[in-house]
């Protein structure tokens, strides 16, 4: 019953937030009376008309690129963060490499990625990977380093090996911060994906929105922006769902 009530409160908060934004959008559109700011009703009507025929495939391509980049970043970043956090010698050698490469604006690497991997899917997925992987590595490493030595001593005294320590201590301690890092990086990843999809592709929400803008089709442009926003909402919702299921001990009453 408590979980159902909490879910209902969350859905209600999202609904009220959407109503507020739509009302603000409608008010601005009515006050300005400009073709570049259509009302929400016209945009959603246009979205319903073109969703299945055209915009759905663009949303699928964007979602696929984000998912592929995220999975690759987790596959590389999570074990690397564990190694750097648990083994001090590994951190001593790897931390300078991470610190030297992490501050580089990833969007500045796009021309290099396109030269090396082409303008297709690989360069776009690699861009998402580069944005997320560093935040995963640092979040996992810091979460493990924050654990006091006394946390490990009982397991050491019982003869636990590394995998047992990982399962009982390291993974539960680092998982919440890992999800937070994914959540923080996701917004940047979506923004950069929009930019990368304007190069060398005919599919993706970035391409769809910019193509509509160049054709002076403002209804299509706003429909694409709405879908991109809903795509971000879906991804954040998935992360929150995973957190609510796997991090029950963090829940507040």
Short mmCIF file of C-alpha atoms in Angstrom, two decimals:
data_model
loop_
_atom_site.label_atom_id
_atom_site.label_comp_id
_atom_site.label_asym_id
_atom_site.label_seq_id
_atom_site.Cartn_x
_atom_site.Cartn_y
_atom_site.Cartn_z
CA UNK A 1 0.00 0.00 0.00
CA UNK A 2 2.82 2.38 0.92
CA UNK A 3 4.60 1.71 -2.40
CA UNK A 4 1.38 2.29 -4.33
CA UNK A 5 0.78 5.60 -2.58
CA UNK A 6 4.34 6.70 -3.25
CA UNK A 7 4.00 5.82 -6.95
CA UNK A 8 0.76 7.77 -7.14
CA UNK A 9 2.42 10.82 -5.55
CA UNK A 10 5.31 10.65 -8.02
CA UNK A 11 2.96 10.37 -11.00
CA UNK A 12 0.86 13.23 -9.67
CA UNK A 13 3.94 15.45 -9.29
CA UNK A 14 4.97 14.70 -12.89
CA UNK A 15 1.45 15.42 -14.09
CA UNK A 16 1.27 18.74 -12.26
CA UNK A 17 4.69 19.71 -13.60
CA UNK A 18 3.60 18.93 -17.15
CA UNK A 19 0.38 20.91 -16.70
CA UNK A 20 2.33 23.92 -15.43
CA UNK A 21 4.77 23.85 -18.35
CA UNK A 22 2.00 23.44 -20.91
CA UNK A 23 0.02 26.29 -19.37
CA UNK A 24 3.10 28.52 -19.44
CA UNK A 25 3.77 27.54 -23.06
CA UNK A 26 0.16 28.27 -24.05
CA UNK A 27 0.25 31.65 -22.28
CA UNK A 28 3.47 32.69 -24.05
CA UNK A 29 2.07 31.56 -27.42
CA UNK A 30 -1.16 33.53 -26.90
CA UNK A 31 0.66 36.67 -25.77
CA UNK A 32 3.24 36.64 -28.57
CA UNK A 33 0.93 35.53 -31.42
CA UNK A 34 3.90 34.60 -33.57
CA UNK A 35 4.13 31.66 -35.99
CA UNK A 36 7.45 30.65 -34.41
CA UNK A 37 5.65 29.91 -31.12
CA UNK A 38 2.64 27.70 -31.89
CA UNK A 39 0.24 26.67 -29.14
CA UNK A 40 0.68 23.26 -27.47
CA UNK A 41 -2.59 22.05 -28.99
CA UNK A 42 -1.37 22.55 -32.55
CA UNK A 43 1.98 20.92 -31.77
CA UNK A 44 0.45 17.83 -30.16
CA UNK A 45 -2.04 17.54 -33.00
CA UNK A 46 0.84 17.60 -35.48
CA UNK A 47 2.80 15.13 -33.35
CA UNK A 48 -0.06 12.66 -33.33
CA UNK A 49 -0.33 12.95 -37.10
CA UNK A 50 3.34 12.33 -37.94
CA UNK A 51 4.52 10.18 -35.03
CA UNK A 52 4.07 6.75 -36.58
CA UNK A 53 4.97 7.80 -40.11
CA UNK A 54 8.21 9.66 -39.46
CA UNK A 55 9.16 10.82 -35.99
CA UNK A 56 9.07 7.41 -34.26
CA UNK A 57 12.01 6.08 -36.27
CA UNK A 58 14.08 9.16 -35.39
CA UNK A 59 13.31 8.68 -31.71
CA UNK A 60 14.30 5.02 -31.96
CA UNK A 61 17.69 5.88 -33.47
CA UNK A 62 18.41 8.44 -30.74
CA UNK A 63 17.36 6.00 -28.01
CA UNK A 64 19.54 3.28 -29.50
CA UNK A 65 22.60 5.52 -29.61
CA UNK A 66 22.16 6.61 -26.00
CA UNK A 67 21.57 3.04 -24.80
CA UNK A 68 24.60 1.70 -26.69
CA UNK A 69 26.87 4.46 -25.40
CA UNK A 70 25.57 4.00 -21.86
CA UNK A 71 26.07 0.23 -21.85
CA UNK A 72 29.58 0.62 -23.24
CA UNK A 73 30.42 3.26 -20.62
CA UNK A 74 29.16 1.03 -17.82
CA UNK A 75 31.03 -2.00 -19.16
CA UNK A 76 34.30 -0.03 -19.16
CA UNK A 77 33.80 2.54 -16.41
CA UNK A 78 32.37 0.41 -13.61
CA UNK A 79 35.20 -2.16 -13.42
CA UNK A 80 37.80 0.56 -13.95
CA UNK A 81 36.32 2.59 -11.09
CA UNK A 82 36.33 -0.50 -8.85
CA UNK A 83 39.97 -1.19 -9.66
CA UNK A 84 41.00 2.42 -8.98
CA UNK A 85 38.99 2.60 -5.77
CA UNK A 86 40.09 -0.69 -4.24
CA UNK A 87 43.69 -1.00 -5.40
CA UNK A 88 45.71 2.04 -4.37
CA UNK A 89 48.59 1.27 -6.73
CA UNK A 90 46.23 1.13 -9.71
CA UNK A 91 44.72 4.48 -8.69
CA UNK A 92 48.19 6.01 -8.41
CA UNK A 93 48.91 5.23 -12.07
CA UNK A 94 45.46 5.61 -13.61
CA UNK A 95 44.24 8.73 -11.80
CA UNK A 96 46.60 11.11 -13.68
CA UNK A 97 45.37 9.72 -17.00
CA UNK A 98 41.74 10.23 -15.98
CA UNK A 99 42.38 13.74 -14.61
CA UNK A 100 44.23 14.80 -17.76
CA UNK A 101 41.54 13.56 -20.16
CA UNK A 102 38.33 14.19 -18.18
CA UNK A 103 38.38 18.04 -18.40
CA UNK A 104 38.68 17.99 -22.21
CA UNK A 105 35.33 19.11 -23.73
CA UNK A 106 34.11 15.94 -25.37
CA UNK A 107 32.37 17.83 -28.16
CA UNK A 108 35.82 19.08 -29.22
CA UNK A 109 36.74 15.46 -29.96
CA UNK A 110 33.89 14.99 -32.42
CA UNK A 111 35.95 15.91 -35.53
CA UNK A 112 38.63 13.40 -34.46
CA UNK A 113 36.05 10.68 -33.88
CA UNK A 114 34.52 11.35 -37.28
CA UNK A 115 37.91 11.14 -38.94
CA UNK A 116 38.74 7.86 -37.18
CA UNK A 117 35.32 6.15 -37.08
CA UNK A 118 33.44 7.91 -39.85
CA UNK A 119 30.25 9.94 -39.62
CA UNK A 120 28.01 6.94 -38.93
CA UNK A 121 26.79 5.26 -35.77
CA UNK A 122 30.18 4.47 -34.22
CA UNK A 123 31.30 8.09 -33.79
CA UNK A 124 27.98 9.08 -32.20
CA UNK A 125 28.01 6.14 -29.78
CA UNK A 126 31.64 6.84 -28.91
CA UNK A 127 30.73 10.44 -28.09
CA UNK A 128 28.03 9.28 -25.66
CA UNK A 129 30.52 6.81 -24.20
CA UNK A 130 33.15 9.49 -23.59
CA UNK A 131 30.64 11.76 -21.84
CA UNK A 132 29.41 9.09 -19.42
CA UNK A 133 32.43 6.89 -18.76
CA UNK A 134 34.54 9.44 -16.87
CA UNK A 135 31.72 10.31 -14.47
CA UNK A 136 31.13 6.61 -13.84
CA UNK A 137 34.81 5.97 -13.13
CA UNK A 138 35.19 8.88 -10.72
CA UNK A 139 31.88 8.21 -8.93
CA UNK A 140 32.69 4.53 -8.35
CA UNK A 141 36.26 5.21 -7.30
CA UNK A 142 35.28 7.92 -4.80
CA UNK A 143 32.47 5.80 -3.36
CA UNK A 144 34.88 2.93 -2.68
CA UNK A 145 37.63 5.17 -1.30
CA UNK A 146 35.13 6.71 1.13
CA UNK A 147 34.62 3.34 2.82
CA UNK A 148 36.57 3.12 6.11
CA UNK A 149 39.11 0.35 6.47
CA UNK A 150 37.06 -1.10 9.34
CA UNK A 151 34.44 -2.10 6.80
CA UNK A 152 36.80 -4.62 5.23
CA UNK A 153 38.51 -5.98 8.37
CA UNK A 154 35.76 -8.47 9.42
CA UNK A 155 35.73 -9.95 5.92
CA UNK A 156 39.52 -10.15 5.81
CA UNK A 157 39.55 -11.96 9.14
CA UNK A 158 37.08 -14.50 7.76
CA UNK A 159 39.28 -15.12 4.72
CA UNK A 160 37.02 -13.49 2.14
CA UNK A 161 38.43 -13.10 -1.35
CA UNK A 162 38.07 -10.04 -3.59
CA UNK A 163 34.86 -11.23 -5.29
CA UNK A 164 33.17 -11.87 -1.97
CA UNK A 165 34.22 -8.41 -0.75
CA UNK A 166 32.94 -6.92 -3.99
CA UNK A 167 29.58 -8.61 -3.63
CA UNK A 168 29.06 -7.84 0.06
CA UNK A 169 30.67 -4.38 0.43
CA UNK A 170 31.95 -2.68 -2.71
CA UNK A 171 28.94 -3.14 -4.96
CA UNK A 172 26.26 -2.07 -2.44
CA UNK A 173 28.34 0.95 -1.40
CA UNK A 174 29.11 2.18 -4.91
CA UNK A 175 25.81 1.43 -6.67
CA UNK A 176 23.85 4.52 -5.48
CA UNK A 177 26.63 6.90 -6.51
CA UNK A 178 26.91 5.08 -9.81
CA UNK A 179 23.22 5.75 -10.53
CA UNK A 180 23.68 9.39 -9.53
CA UNK A 181 26.60 9.71 -11.94
CA UNK A 182 24.50 8.19 -14.74
CA UNK A 183 21.67 10.59 -13.97
CA UNK A 184 23.99 13.63 -14.05
CA UNK A 185 25.72 12.54 -17.25
CA UNK A 186 22.50 11.65 -19.06
CA UNK A 187 21.38 15.26 -19.57
CA UNK A 188 24.73 16.19 -21.10
CA UNK A 189 24.70 13.07 -23.24
CA UNK A 190 21.30 13.92 -24.71
CA UNK A 191 22.41 17.48 -25.44
CA UNK A 192 25.57 16.37 -27.21
CA UNK A 193 23.70 13.65 -29.08
CA UNK A 194 21.42 16.33 -30.52
CA UNK A 195 24.50 18.12 -31.88
CA UNK A 196 26.15 14.98 -33.29
CA UNK A 197 22.97 13.94 -35.09
CA UNK A 198 23.18 17.01 -37.29
CA UNK A 199 26.25 15.49 -39.00
CA UNK A 200 26.38 12.56 -41.40
CA UNK A 201 22.97 11.03 -40.68
CA UNK A 202 19.36 11.21 -41.79
CA UNK A 203 17.96 9.69 -38.62
CA UNK A 204 17.79 10.90 -35.03
CA UNK A 205 15.94 13.61 -33.16
CA UNK A 206 18.75 16.11 -33.75
CA UNK A 207 18.47 15.64 -37.51
CA UNK A 208 14.67 15.80 -37.40
CA UNK A 209 14.54 19.05 -35.39
CA UNK A 210 17.21 20.84 -37.43
CA UNK A 211 15.69 19.66 -40.71
CA UNK A 212 12.29 21.01 -39.64
CA UNK A 213 13.91 24.31 -38.63
CA UNK A 214 15.64 24.66 -42.01
CA UNK A 215 12.33 23.93 -43.76
CA UNK A 216 10.66 26.60 -41.58
CA UNK A 217 8.25 23.91 -40.38
CA UNK A 218 7.82 25.07 -36.81
CA UNK A 219 5.13 22.54 -35.90
CA UNK A 220 7.47 19.66 -36.80
CA UNK A 221 10.32 21.37 -34.97
CA UNK A 222 8.34 21.74 -31.75
CA UNK A 223 6.99 18.20 -32.09
CA UNK A 224 10.59 16.97 -32.26
CA UNK A 225 11.53 18.98 -29.19
CA UNK A 226 8.59 17.48 -27.29
CA UNK A 227 9.63 13.94 -28.28
CA UNK A 228 13.24 14.64 -27.26
CA UNK A 229 12.00 15.88 -23.90
CA UNK A 230 9.84 12.79 -23.45
CA UNK A 231 12.81 10.63 -24.40
CA UNK A 232 14.85 12.24 -21.63
CA UNK A 233 11.95 11.79 -19.21
CA UNK A 234 11.79 8.10 -20.11
CA UNK A 235 15.51 7.61 -19.48
CA UNK A 236 15.44 9.44 -16.15
CA UNK A 237 12.35 7.48 -15.17
CA UNK A 238 14.15 4.21 -15.91
CA UNK A 239 17.08 5.26 -13.72
CA UNK A 240 14.73 6.25 -10.89
CA UNK A 241 12.94 2.91 -11.21
CA UNK A 242 16.20 0.97 -11.00
CA UNK A 243 17.20 3.03 -7.97
CA UNK A 244 13.88 2.45 -6.20
CA UNK A 245 14.18 -1.31 -6.71
CA UNK A 246 17.89 -1.81 -5.98
CA UNK A 247 18.48 0.84 -3.32
CA UNK A 248 15.60 0.26 -0.94
CA UNK A 249 17.77 0.94 2.10
CA UNK A 250 18.10 4.59 1.00
CA UNK A 251 14.39 5.26 0.99
CA UNK A 252 13.11 7.82 3.40
CA UNK A 253 9.90 7.33 5.27
#
